[in-house]
Amino acid sequence: MEPELHDDLKPLEFLLGTWKGAGVGDYPTIEAFNFGQEISFGHNGKPFLIYSSRSWLIEPDGTVGRPLATETGYWRPQPGNRVEVTLAHPTGIVEIYLGTIAFHQIEIGTDVIARTDTAKEVKAGKRLYGLMPEKNGARDLGWVYEMAAMGQPLQAHLSAQLKKAD
Ligand code: HEM
């Protein structure tokens, strides 16, 4: 049986479901790349969203390449249009983000990043998620990610545009 959406989740309801699309990535220490991504937001009736993302390389000829980053976590809306996000990465990194929800735009920044001894250096992150203007009766989900990592100042690592897939 479908659990009833918790009232606290109303401000994030627009995220629910599966989104799939493509993006571009870059950073001063690596080669630019294209990637595909699928993310999903679910809930179990409690006041948080259950989130996961997987991604894969898109080769220059457009074919699907090797798996890239994956992450999983929880989005916890709070009073006053605030949100707390916990994310775990298979790269030995866990992040806590704090941010704000403004209609269909969410802006979050890292409060804490913890790394295992072997993880790469990531010091800060900033993400923006938002519904794009309506096109052909649907609104895509766009997101951008900036990070301060590998001794570099905060700057773009990724941006992607995802279509509602369910
Ligand atoms: C959809 C999500 C992401 C994709 C598609 C992606 C993709 C990539 C790719 C292709 C590289 C080049 C090295 C390689 O081929 O593995 C890379 C490097 C890197 N990414 Fe990401 N990434 C994502 C998310 C993240 C996140 C969330 C973080 C931090 C928490 C991160 C931190 C890094 C770091 C530190 C490097 C290493 C740079 C270096 O070695 O100089 N990435 N990423």
mmCIF file of C-alpha atoms and ligand atoms in Angstrom:
data_model
loop_
_atom_site.group_PDB
_atom_site.id
_atom_site.type_symbol
_atom_site.label_atom_id
_atom_site.label_comp_id
_atom_site.label_asym_id
_atom_site.label_seq_id
_atom_site.Cartn_x
_atom_site.Cartn_y
_atom_site.Cartn_z
ATOM 1 C CA MET A 1 0.000 0.000 0.000
ATOM 2 C CA GLU A 2 1.253 3.508 -0.877
ATOM 3 C CA PRO A 3 2.198 5.309 2.330
ATOM 4 C CA GLU A 4 0.558 8.700 2.787
ATOM 5 C CA LEU A 5 2.873 11.652 2.201
ATOM 6 C CA HIS A 6 3.946 13.221 5.509
ATOM 7 C CA ASP A 7 2.770 16.852 5.731
ATOM 8 C CA ASP A 8 6.345 18.041 6.317
ATOM 9 C CA LEU A 9 7.284 16.729 2.849
ATOM 10 C CA LYS A 10 4.903 19.058 0.983
ATOM 11 C CA PRO A 11 7.644 21.609 0.110
ATOM 12 C CA LEU A 12 9.707 18.802 -1.490
ATOM 13 C CA GLU A 13 6.826 16.891 -3.078
ATOM 14 C CA PHE A 14 7.825 18.140 -6.547
ATOM 15 C CA LEU A 15 10.998 16.024 -6.347
ATOM 16 C CA LEU A 16 9.224 12.680 -5.855
ATOM 17 C CA GLY A 17 9.792 10.049 -8.518
ATOM 18 C CA THR A 18 12.563 9.047 -10.886
ATOM 19 C CA TRP A 19 14.439 11.516 -13.065
ATOM 20 C CA LYS A 20 16.792 10.603 -15.901
ATOM 21 C CA GLY A 21 18.938 12.684 -18.208
ATOM 22 C CA ALA A 22 22.405 13.911 -19.009
ATOM 23 C CA GLY A 23 24.955 16.475 -17.988
ATOM 24 C CA VAL A 24 28.473 17.760 -18.361
ATOM 25 C CA GLY A 25 31.321 17.685 -15.890
ATOM 26 C CA ASP A 26 34.692 19.323 -15.536
ATOM 27 C CA TYR A 27 37.287 20.378 -12.967
ATOM 28 C CA PRO A 28 40.766 21.907 -13.243
ATOM 29 C CA THR A 29 42.400 18.582 -12.279
ATOM 30 C CA ILE A 30 40.525 16.340 -14.773
ATOM 31 C CA GLU A 31 39.358 16.145 -18.416
ATOM 32 C CA ALA A 32 35.856 17.454 -19.204
ATOM 33 C CA PHE A 33 33.251 14.690 -19.737
ATOM 34 C CA ASN A 34 29.612 14.002 -20.561
ATOM 35 C CA PHE A 35 27.542 11.809 -18.292
ATOM 36 C CA GLY A 36 24.132 10.228 -17.913
ATOM 37 C CA GLN A 37 22.344 10.246 -14.574
ATOM 38 C CA GLU A 38 19.288 8.726 -12.946
ATOM 39 C CA ILE A 39 18.100 9.901 -9.553
ATOM 40 C CA SER A 40 15.103 8.922 -7.495
ATOM 41 C CA PHE A 41 13.279 10.422 -4.543
ATOM 42 C CA GLY A 42 10.917 8.202 -2.554
ATOM 43 C CA HIS A 43 9.288 8.232 0.865
ATOM 44 C CA ASN A 44 7.888 5.751 3.381
ATOM 45 C CA GLY A 45 5.377 8.006 5.136
ATOM 46 C CA LYS A 46 8.012 9.484 7.439
ATOM 47 C CA PRO A 47 9.165 13.143 7.186
ATOM 48 C CA PHE A 48 12.168 12.623 4.897
ATOM 49 C CA LEU A 49 12.805 11.767 1.259
ATOM 50 C CA ILE A 50 14.855 8.683 0.465
ATOM 51 C CA TYR A 51 17.301 9.661 -2.301
ATOM 52 C CA SER A 52 19.681 7.834 -4.596
ATOM 53 C CA SER A 53 21.667 8.738 -7.701
ATOM 54 C CA ARG A 54 23.706 6.761 -10.175
ATOM 55 C CA SER A 55 25.626 8.033 -13.175
ATOM 56 C CA TRP A 56 27.614 6.768 -16.125
ATOM 57 C CA LEU A 57 30.049 8.095 -18.668
ATOM 58 C CA ILE A 58 28.712 9.078 -22.081
ATOM 59 C CA GLU A 59 31.466 8.405 -24.619
ATOM 60 C CA PRO A 60 32.285 11.015 -27.307
ATOM 61 C CA ASP A 61 30.347 8.839 -29.839
ATOM 62 C CA GLY A 62 27.251 8.962 -27.589
ATOM 63 C CA THR A 63 27.413 5.377 -26.333
ATOM 64 C CA VAL A 64 27.070 4.445 -22.661
ATOM 65 C CA GLY A 65 30.406 4.063 -20.898
ATOM 66 C CA ARG A 66 31.615 2.976 -17.450
ATOM 67 C CA PRO A 67 29.694 3.696 -14.268
ATOM 68 C CA LEU A 68 30.623 6.979 -12.595
ATOM 69 C CA ALA A 69 29.579 8.406 -9.232
ATOM 70 C CA THR A 70 26.742 7.084 -7.129
ATOM 71 C CA GLU A 71 25.392 8.539 -3.875
ATOM 72 C CA THR A 72 22.573 7.893 -1.489
ATOM 73 C CA GLY A 73 20.969 9.773 1.377
ATOM 74 C CA TYR A 74 18.023 11.512 2.996
ATOM 75 C CA TRP A 75 16.407 14.922 2.502
ATOM 76 C CA ARG A 76 14.909 16.246 5.749
ATOM 77 C CA PRO A 77 12.714 19.351 5.362
ATOM 78 C CA GLN A 78 12.594 21.592 8.433
ATOM 79 C CA PRO A 79 10.407 24.499 9.525
ATOM 80 C CA GLY A 80 11.057 27.842 7.853
ATOM 81 C CA ASN A 81 11.684 26.392 4.373
ATOM 82 C CA ARG A 82 14.946 24.866 5.495
ATOM 83 C CA VAL A 83 16.295 21.465 4.551
ATOM 84 C CA GLU A 84 18.969 19.138 5.909
ATOM 85 C CA VAL A 85 20.523 16.574 3.568
ATOM 86 C CA THR A 86 22.767 13.626 4.440
ATOM 87 C CA LEU A 87 24.693 11.942 1.610
ATOM 88 C CA ALA A 88 27.015 8.932 1.585
ATOM 89 C CA HIS A 89 29.448 8.252 -1.264
ATOM 90 C CA PRO A 90 31.320 5.043 -2.090
ATOM 91 C CA THR A 91 34.493 7.157 -2.370
ATOM 92 C CA GLY A 92 34.920 7.305 1.432
ATOM 93 C CA ILE A 93 33.100 10.617 1.794
ATOM 94 C CA VAL A 94 29.959 11.523 3.743
ATOM 95 C CA GLU A 95 28.393 14.971 3.569
ATOM 96 C CA ILE A 96 25.873 16.950 5.585
ATOM 97 C CA TYR A 97 24.268 19.809 3.669
ATOM 98 C CA LEU A 98 22.074 22.604 5.018
ATOM 99 C CA GLY A 99 19.989 24.846 2.833
ATOM 100 C CA THR A 100 16.749 26.450 1.831
ATOM 101 C CA ILE A 101 13.695 25.599 -0.253
ATOM 102 C CA ALA A 102 12.150 28.431 -2.277
ATOM 103 C CA PHE A 103 9.169 27.127 -4.282
ATOM 104 C CA HIS A 104 10.786 24.805 -6.826
ATOM 105 C CA GLN A 105 14.389 25.744 -6.099
ATOM 106 C CA ILE A 106 16.614 24.227 -3.457
ATOM 107 C CA GLU A 107 20.005 25.602 -2.545
ATOM 108 C CA ILE A 108 22.226 23.609 -0.174
ATOM 109 C CA GLY A 109 25.803 23.920 1.030
ATOM 110 C CA THR A 110 27.989 21.573 3.072
ATOM 111 C CA ASP A 111 28.006 21.992 6.828
ATOM 112 C CA VAL A 112 30.252 18.979 7.428
ATOM 113 C CA ILE A 113 32.269 16.682 5.160
ATOM 114 C CA ALA A 114 33.923 13.599 6.661
ATOM 115 C CA ARG A 115 36.453 11.530 4.719
ATOM 116 C CA THR A 116 38.164 8.208 5.266
ATOM 117 C CA ASP A 117 41.984 8.191 5.245
ATOM 118 C CA THR A 118 42.018 7.106 1.611
ATOM 119 C CA ALA A 119 39.333 9.489 0.255
ATOM 120 C CA LYS A 120 40.254 12.313 -2.088
ATOM 121 C CA GLU A 121 40.329 15.805 -0.593
ATOM 122 C CA VAL A 122 36.887 17.427 -0.803
ATOM 123 C CA LYS A 123 36.477 20.452 1.474
ATOM 124 C CA ALA A 124 33.150 22.040 0.535
ATOM 125 C CA GLY A 125 30.199 21.581 -1.792
ATOM 126 C CA LYS A 126 27.301 23.636 -3.021
ATOM 127 C CA ARG A 127 24.277 22.365 -4.940
ATOM 128 C CA LEU A 128 21.329 23.973 -6.613
ATOM 129 C CA TYR A 129 18.288 21.915 -7.700
ATOM 130 C CA GLY A 130 15.328 23.425 -9.501
ATOM 131 C CA LEU A 131 12.468 22.845 -11.879
ATOM 132 C CA MET A 132 13.155 24.352 -15.302
ATOM 133 C CA PRO A 133 10.555 26.418 -17.198
ATOM 134 C CA GLU A 134 7.788 24.283 -18.720
ATOM 135 C CA LYS A 135 8.513 22.861 -22.178
ATOM 136 C CA ASN A 136 6.136 20.526 -24.067
ATOM 137 C CA GLY A 137 3.939 20.334 -20.968
ATOM 138 C CA ALA A 138 6.680 19.115 -18.647
ATOM 139 C CA ARG A 139 9.279 20.631 -16.363
ATOM 140 C CA ASP A 140 12.751 19.130 -16.215
ATOM 141 C CA LEU A 141 14.811 19.034 -13.049
ATOM 142 C CA GLY A 142 18.102 20.880 -13.380
ATOM 143 C CA TRP A 143 20.935 20.705 -10.909
ATOM 144 C CA VAL A 144 24.439 22.074 -10.567
ATOM 145 C CA TYR A 145 27.253 21.097 -8.224
ATOM 146 C CA GLU A 146 30.258 23.159 -7.198
ATOM 147 C CA MET A 147 33.029 21.793 -5.040
ATOM 148 C CA ALA A 148 36.255 22.850 -3.366
ATOM 149 C CA ALA A 149 38.475 19.793 -3.817
ATOM 150 C CA MET A 150 42.043 18.764 -4.635
ATOM 151 C CA GLY A 151 43.363 22.120 -3.369
ATOM 152 C CA GLN A 152 41.098 24.099 -5.739
ATOM 153 C CA PRO A 153 38.652 26.862 -4.745
ATOM 154 C CA LEU A 154 34.888 26.252 -4.919
ATOM 155 C CA GLN A 155 33.921 25.926 -8.582
ATOM 156 C CA ALA A 156 31.723 23.947 -10.967
ATOM 157 C CA HIS A 157 32.166 20.154 -11.187
ATOM 158 C CA LEU A 158 28.793 19.171 -12.714
ATOM 159 C CA SER A 159 25.551 20.338 -14.231
ATOM 160 C CA ALA A 160 22.714 18.177 -15.515
ATOM 161 C CA GLN A 161 19.150 18.295 -16.790
ATOM 162 C CA LEU A 162 16.858 15.376 -15.962
ATOM 163 C CA LYS A 163 13.406 14.416 -17.238
ATOM 164 C CA LYS A 164 10.674 12.870 -15.129
ATOM 165 C CA ALA A 165 10.881 9.157 -15.936
ATOM 166 C CA ASP A 166 7.805 7.777 -14.148
HETATM 167 C C1 HEM B 1 26.821 12.659 -10.950
HETATM 168 C C2 HEM B 1 27.816 12.839 -10.097
HETATM 169 C C3 HEM B 1 29.288 12.842 -10.487
HETATM 170 C C4 HEM B 1 29.887 12.482 -11.656
HETATM 171 C C5 HEM B 1 29.233 12.005 -12.941
HETATM 172 C C6 HEM B 1 31.317 12.668 -11.466
HETATM 173 C C7 HEM B 1 32.280 12.398 -12.419
HETATM 174 C C8 HEM B 1 33.640 12.518 -12.239
HETATM 175 C C9 HEM B 1 34.652 12.120 -13.202
HETATM 176 C C10 HEM B 1 34.372 11.477 -14.562
HETATM 177 C C11 HEM B 1 35.854 12.399 -12.658
HETATM 178 C C12 HEM B 1 37.231 12.160 -13.304
HETATM 179 C C13 HEM B 1 37.912 11.002 -12.668
HETATM 180 C C14 HEM B 1 37.212 9.729 -13.030
HETATM 181 O O1 HEM B 1 37.141 9.391 -14.215
HETATM 182 O O2 HEM B 1 36.671 9.080 -12.119
HETATM 183 C C15 HEM B 1 35.611 12.961 -11.350
HETATM 184 C C16 HEM B 1 36.590 13.357 -10.477
HETATM 185 C C17 HEM B 1 36.365 13.789 -9.189
HETATM 186 N N1 HEM B 1 35.141 13.985 -8.594
HETATM 187 FE FE1 HEM B 1 33.356 13.662 -9.423
HETATM 188 N N2 HEM B 1 31.546 13.144 -10.200
HETATM 189 C C18 HEM B 1 30.338 13.255 -9.567
HETATM 190 C C19 HEM B 1 30.117 13.672 -8.272
HETATM 191 C C20 HEM B 1 31.097 14.025 -7.388
HETATM 192 C C21 HEM B 1 30.874 14.368 -6.008
HETATM 193 C C22 HEM B 1 29.511 14.444 -5.331
HETATM 194 C C23 HEM B 1 32.086 14.629 -5.456
HETATM 195 C C24 HEM B 1 32.446 15.011 -4.044
HETATM 196 C C25 HEM B 1 31.746 14.619 -2.975
HETATM 197 C C26 HEM B 1 33.068 14.457 -6.515
HETATM 198 C C27 HEM B 1 34.420 14.638 -6.352
HETATM 199 C C28 HEM B 1 35.360 14.380 -7.308
HETATM 200 C C29 HEM B 1 36.790 14.468 -7.044
HETATM 201 C C30 HEM B 1 37.468 14.872 -5.739
HETATM 202 C C31 HEM B 1 37.415 14.095 -8.230
HETATM 203 C C32 HEM B 1 38.900 13.908 -8.425
HETATM 204 C C33 HEM B 1 39.592 14.963 -9.110
HETATM 205 C C34 HEM B 1 41.041 14.557 -9.254
HETATM 206 O O3 HEM B 1 41.429 13.387 -9.064
HETATM 207 O O4 HEM B 1 41.777 15.435 -9.546
HETATM 208 N N3 HEM B 1 32.435 14.098 -7.670
HETATM 209 N N4 HEM B 1 34.261 13.045 -11.119
#
